[in-house]
Short mmCIF file of C-alpha atoms and ligand atoms in Angstrom, two decimals:
data_model
loop_
_atom_site.label_atom_id
_atom_site.label_comp_id
_atom_site.label_asym_id
_atom_site.label_seq_id
_atom_site.Cartn_x
_atom_site.Cartn_y
_atom_site.Cartn_z
CA MET A 151 149.24 211.97 51.59
CA ASP A 152 153.26 212.70 49.92
CA LEU A 153 155.41 211.75 52.88
CA HIS A 154 156.25 215.77 52.51
CA ASP A 155 153.31 217.42 53.29
CA ASN A 156 151.97 217.46 57.21
CA PHE A 157 150.03 214.72 58.32
CA VAL A 158 147.03 214.44 61.01
CA ILE A 159 146.70 211.52 63.54
CA ALA A 160 143.71 212.01 65.71
CA ILE A 161 143.30 209.85 68.32
CA ASP A 162 139.79 209.32 70.06
CA GLY A 163 138.69 206.90 72.93
CA PRO A 164 137.15 207.26 76.33
CA ALA A 165 139.47 208.29 79.56
CA GLY A 166 141.94 206.17 80.92
CA SER A 167 142.22 204.12 76.90
CA GLY A 168 146.24 205.32 76.70
CA LYS A 169 145.33 207.86 74.50
CA SER A 170 148.35 211.03 75.64
CA THR A 171 150.85 208.95 76.43
CA VAL A 172 150.68 206.86 73.32
CA ALA A 173 149.99 209.46 70.78
CA LYS A 174 152.96 211.76 73.08
CA MET A 175 154.79 209.10 72.13
CA VAL A 176 153.84 208.34 68.59
CA ALA A 177 153.88 212.34 67.74
CA ALA A 178 158.20 212.32 69.43
CA ARG A 179 158.54 209.43 67.47
CA LEU A 180 156.84 211.26 63.69
CA GLY A 181 158.46 214.59 64.81
CA ALA A 182 155.20 215.93 64.92
CA LEU A 183 153.23 217.97 66.94
CA TYR A 184 151.38 216.49 70.72
CA LEU A 185 148.14 217.96 70.31
CA ASP A 186 145.81 217.42 73.67
CA SER A 187 142.62 218.44 73.15
CA GLY A 188 141.48 217.92 76.79
CA ALA A 189 143.58 219.41 78.08
CA LEU A 190 141.52 222.60 76.51
CA TYR A 191 138.14 221.69 77.75
CA ARG A 192 139.73 220.73 81.12
CA ALA A 193 141.48 224.07 81.35
CA VAL A 194 137.82 225.97 80.35
CA THR A 195 136.22 224.02 83.06
CA LEU A 196 138.76 225.39 85.31
CA LEU A 197 137.57 229.16 84.09
CA VAL A 198 133.50 228.44 84.09
CA LEU A 199 134.78 227.24 88.36
CA ARG A 200 136.83 230.19 88.66
CA HIS A 201 134.37 232.14 88.25
CA LYS A 202 131.61 230.54 89.42
CA LEU A 203 129.87 229.84 86.28
CA ALA A 204 127.14 226.64 85.13
CA PRO A 205 128.00 225.33 82.05
CA GLY A 206 123.56 224.81 81.10
CA ARG A 207 123.07 227.79 81.72
CA ASP A 208 125.60 230.50 81.64
CA THR A 209 127.04 229.81 77.75
CA ASP A 210 126.91 233.46 77.39
CA PRO A 211 129.46 234.77 80.18
CA ILE A 212 131.52 231.48 79.42
CA VAL A 213 132.28 231.57 75.33
CA GLU A 214 133.10 235.53 76.04
CA LEU A 215 135.26 234.34 78.85
CA LEU A 216 137.17 231.94 76.79
CA LYS A 217 137.44 234.00 73.70
CA SER A 218 139.10 236.59 75.88
CA SER A 219 141.58 233.96 77.56
CA THR A 220 144.62 232.22 76.05
CA ILE A 221 145.21 228.64 76.88
CA GLU A 222 148.57 227.37 75.79
CA LEU A 223 150.13 223.91 75.28
CA ASN A 224 153.69 223.53 75.95
CA ASN A 225 155.16 220.16 74.98
CA SER A 226 159.01 219.94 76.22
CA ASP A 227 161.53 217.58 77.65
CA LYS A 228 159.78 217.21 81.00
CA GLY A 229 156.13 216.59 79.98
CA THR A 230 153.19 219.14 78.16
CA PHE A 231 152.17 221.99 79.96
CA ILE A 232 149.07 223.32 80.08
CA PHE A 233 149.48 227.73 80.57
CA LEU A 234 146.19 229.61 81.25
CA ASP A 235 145.93 233.01 80.42
CA GLY A 236 149.85 232.92 81.31
CA GLU A 237 149.53 230.53 84.34
CA ASP A 238 150.63 227.07 84.90
CA VAL A 239 147.25 225.46 85.55
CA THR A 240 149.28 221.59 84.44
CA SER A 241 147.98 219.63 87.84
CA GLU A 242 144.69 221.85 88.45
CA ILE A 243 143.72 221.03 84.84
CA ARG A 244 143.69 217.29 86.29
CA SER A 245 141.83 217.96 90.50
CA GLN A 246 139.17 216.58 91.55
CA GLU A 247 136.42 219.40 90.69
CA VAL A 248 137.57 220.03 86.65
CA THR A 249 137.62 216.20 86.38
CA ALA A 250 133.92 216.20 87.56
CA LEU A 251 132.64 219.05 85.79
CA VAL A 252 134.13 218.49 82.87
CA SER A 253 131.38 215.98 81.28
CA GLU A 254 128.75 218.99 81.55
CA VAL A 255 131.75 221.84 80.25
CA SER A 256 131.46 219.73 77.30
CA GLU A 257 128.64 219.35 75.92
CA ASN A 258 127.75 223.15 75.11
CA LEU A 259 127.82 223.66 71.76
CA ALA A 260 129.17 227.16 71.93
CA ILE A 261 131.78 225.70 73.77
CA ARG A 262 133.40 223.17 71.39
CA GLU A 263 132.85 225.54 68.68
CA VAL A 264 134.74 227.80 70.82
CA VAL A 265 137.04 225.19 71.37
CA THR A 266 137.78 223.33 67.95
CA GLY A 267 138.74 226.57 65.64
CA ARG A 268 141.51 226.88 69.03
CA LEU A 269 142.21 223.20 67.98
CA HIS A 270 142.66 224.19 64.25
CA ASP A 271 145.24 227.30 64.84
CA LEU A 272 147.06 225.02 67.13
CA ALA A 273 147.29 222.92 64.62
CA GLN A 274 147.92 224.60 61.35
CA PHE A 275 151.08 224.57 59.32
CA ARG A 276 152.81 221.57 60.74
CA SER A 277 152.24 217.38 61.77
CA VAL A 278 150.00 216.44 64.38
CA VAL A 279 149.09 214.23 66.41
CA MET A 280 146.39 214.70 68.27
CA ASP A 281 143.84 212.24 70.91
CA GLY A 282 140.58 213.38 71.93
CA ARG A 283 136.93 212.50 72.18
CA ASP A 284 136.15 213.54 68.65
CA ILE A 285 138.84 214.38 66.88
CA GLY A 286 138.11 211.52 64.17
CA THR A 287 134.27 212.17 64.03
CA VAL A 288 134.43 216.64 64.00
CA VAL A 289 137.35 218.09 64.49
CA PHE A 290 139.92 216.31 61.61
CA PRO A 291 137.47 214.51 59.70
CA ALA A 292 139.97 214.16 56.58
CA ALA A 293 142.19 213.24 59.66
CA ASP A 294 145.20 210.72 56.96
CA LEU A 295 145.25 207.89 60.15
CA LYS A 296 142.60 207.94 63.02
CA ILE A 297 142.87 205.27 65.18
CA PHE A 298 140.38 204.48 68.43
CA LEU A 299 141.63 203.00 71.70
CA THR A 300 139.30 200.59 74.17
CA ALA A 301 140.25 198.93 77.11
CA SER A 302 137.78 197.45 79.63
CA LEU A 303 136.48 199.05 82.40
CA ALA A 304 138.71 197.74 85.21
CA GLU A 305 142.13 198.26 83.08
CA ARG A 306 141.73 201.69 82.49
CA ALA A 307 140.74 202.67 85.81
CA ARG A 308 143.94 200.64 86.93
CA ARG A 309 145.87 202.93 84.32
CA ARG A 310 144.44 205.84 86.07
CA HIS A 311 144.64 204.76 89.70
CA LEU A 312 148.29 204.42 88.79
CA GLU A 313 148.22 207.88 87.75
CA LEU A 314 146.84 209.59 90.55
CA GLN A 315 149.09 207.62 92.73
CA GLN A 316 152.15 208.83 90.81
CA CYS A 317 151.30 212.57 90.68
CA GLY A 318 150.34 211.88 94.91
CA THR A 319 146.12 212.03 95.03
CA VAL A 320 144.62 209.29 97.12
CA ILE A 321 141.48 208.11 95.47
CA GLU A 322 139.66 205.14 96.21
CA PHE A 323 139.50 203.02 93.58
CA THR A 324 135.99 202.03 93.11
CA ALA A 325 135.33 205.66 93.02
CA LEU A 326 137.65 206.37 90.66
CA GLN A 327 135.87 203.04 88.26
CA GLU A 328 132.38 204.71 88.99
CA GLU A 329 133.78 208.29 88.06
CA ILE A 330 135.56 207.15 84.55
CA SER A 331 132.31 205.17 84.04
CA ARG A 332 129.70 208.55 84.57
CA ARG A 333 132.13 210.69 82.44
CA ASP A 334 132.28 207.28 79.38
CA LYS A 335 128.34 207.25 79.74
CA TYR A 336 128.40 211.53 79.29
CA ASP A 337 130.68 211.83 76.84
CA SER A 338 129.14 208.61 74.23
CA GLU A 339 125.40 210.31 75.70
CA ARG A 340 125.54 213.56 74.38
CA LYS A 341 124.43 215.17 71.90
CA VAL A 342 127.17 217.31 69.93
CA ALA A 343 130.68 215.40 68.56
CA PRO A 344 129.63 212.72 71.16
CA LEU A 345 132.94 210.35 72.26
CA LYS A 346 132.19 206.76 69.44
CA ARG A 347 134.36 205.52 66.72
CA ALA A 348 135.00 206.98 63.23
CA GLU A 349 133.38 204.39 60.63
CA ASP A 350 137.05 204.50 59.04
CA ALA A 351 139.26 204.59 62.43
CA ILE A 352 140.89 201.74 63.46
CA LEU A 353 139.69 200.15 66.41
CA LEU A 354 142.79 198.76 68.83
CA ASP A 355 142.02 197.48 72.22
CA THR A 356 144.72 197.88 74.67
CA SER A 357 143.98 195.68 77.46
CA ASN A 358 146.64 193.86 76.99
CA LEU A 359 148.99 195.75 75.79
CA ASN A 360 151.44 198.55 76.92
CA SER A 361 151.92 201.86 75.68
CA ILE A 362 155.61 201.03 73.85
CA GLN A 363 153.29 198.22 71.79
CA VAL A 364 150.61 200.51 71.26
CA SER A 365 152.64 203.25 69.91
CA ASP A 366 154.44 200.63 68.11
CA ARG A 367 151.51 199.88 66.46
CA ILE A 368 150.10 202.98 65.63
CA VAL A 369 153.67 204.27 63.48
CA ASP A 370 153.44 200.35 62.03
CA ILE A 371 150.35 201.50 60.74
CA PHE A 372 151.10 205.23 59.51
CA ALA A 373 154.35 203.46 57.92
CA LYS A 374 152.81 201.77 55.79
CA LEU A 375 149.86 203.88 55.50
CA SER A 376 152.45 206.47 53.59
CA MET A 377 153.60 203.32 52.21
CA ASP A 378 151.17 202.88 49.80
CA LEU A 379 150.51 206.11 49.07
CA THR A 380 153.38 206.48 47.89
CA THR A 381 153.35 203.58 46.04
CA ASN A 382 150.50 204.21 44.49
O1 CDP B 621 142.32 212.19 80.19
P1 CDP B 621 141.10 211.11 80.14
O2 CDP B 621 140.69 210.55 79.07
O3 CDP B 621 140.21 211.45 81.12
O4 CDP B 621 140.57 212.68 79.78
P2 CDP B 621 140.91 213.97 78.62
O5 CDP B 621 141.36 213.68 77.67
O6 CDP B 621 141.85 214.97 80.15
O7 CDP B 621 139.15 215.10 78.97
C1 CDP B 621 138.14 215.19 79.56
C2 CDP B 621 136.95 215.28 79.03
O8 CDP B 621 137.39 216.59 77.77
C3 CDP B 621 136.24 214.24 77.97
O9 CDP B 621 135.56 213.61 79.30
C4 CDP B 621 135.33 214.79 77.51
O10 CDP B 621 134.14 215.05 77.90
C5 CDP B 621 136.40 216.19 77.06
N1 CDP B 621 136.49 216.11 75.53
C6 CDP B 621 135.84 216.47 74.99
O11 CDP B 621 134.07 216.38 74.64
N2 CDP B 621 136.27 216.31 73.58
C7 CDP B 621 137.37 216.03 73.05
N3 CDP B 621 137.48 216.37 72.46
C8 CDP B 621 138.52 215.50 74.28
C9 CDP B 621 138.14 216.28 75.54
#
């Protein structure tokens, strides 16, 4: 990689490991585009719910619907906004109904192929920091830098609880922890593009680090990588 080339940084990990907060910070610091792949799967899940379709049964209608829908990710100073067919669904895709179904929708290969194609289109001709579950393994196996973030289940549930509270969502802590653990298991055990660390991904345990410390580490690793490649 030359410093002037477009680059891809893949940040994967389980729910609540801090991916989106950190990926956003790293993208801003490196002048790259932040892309939240989970937001796309959440938007597809919202489509499935609105049309009362079943992820295991209605693959063809879901894929048809998805192909005729637009999903846009807009980054601004005020945050990242997600639009489904022009409608702002930023809050709705974080609802408990969507969260409860998103893993079932995401294990469908035909749906994943369409979403992965959209992710490639969004990342064309620019530098990107993308977060998700399979970015380093499937979406961008040749990413310039791959990071796998982890943290203890209790810490991840604590962070998500705080995040939801800040948006005014009340959920019992134990129920939230169980939901996260169920989703991790589902995402890790599925046959297609499971949540797993790519062999060449750098593992960062963020249990005792805040998001600034994690983004500092990633920016440092990336700077060193760019330097090594420039001098070699
Ligand atoms: O924010 P959180 O970590 O809870 O989840 P997310 O990134 O919004 O992703 C929601 C769900 O989408 C995950 O639990 C996965 O089932 C799915 N997903 C996926 O399968 N592949 C990705 N690259 C990103 C998300």
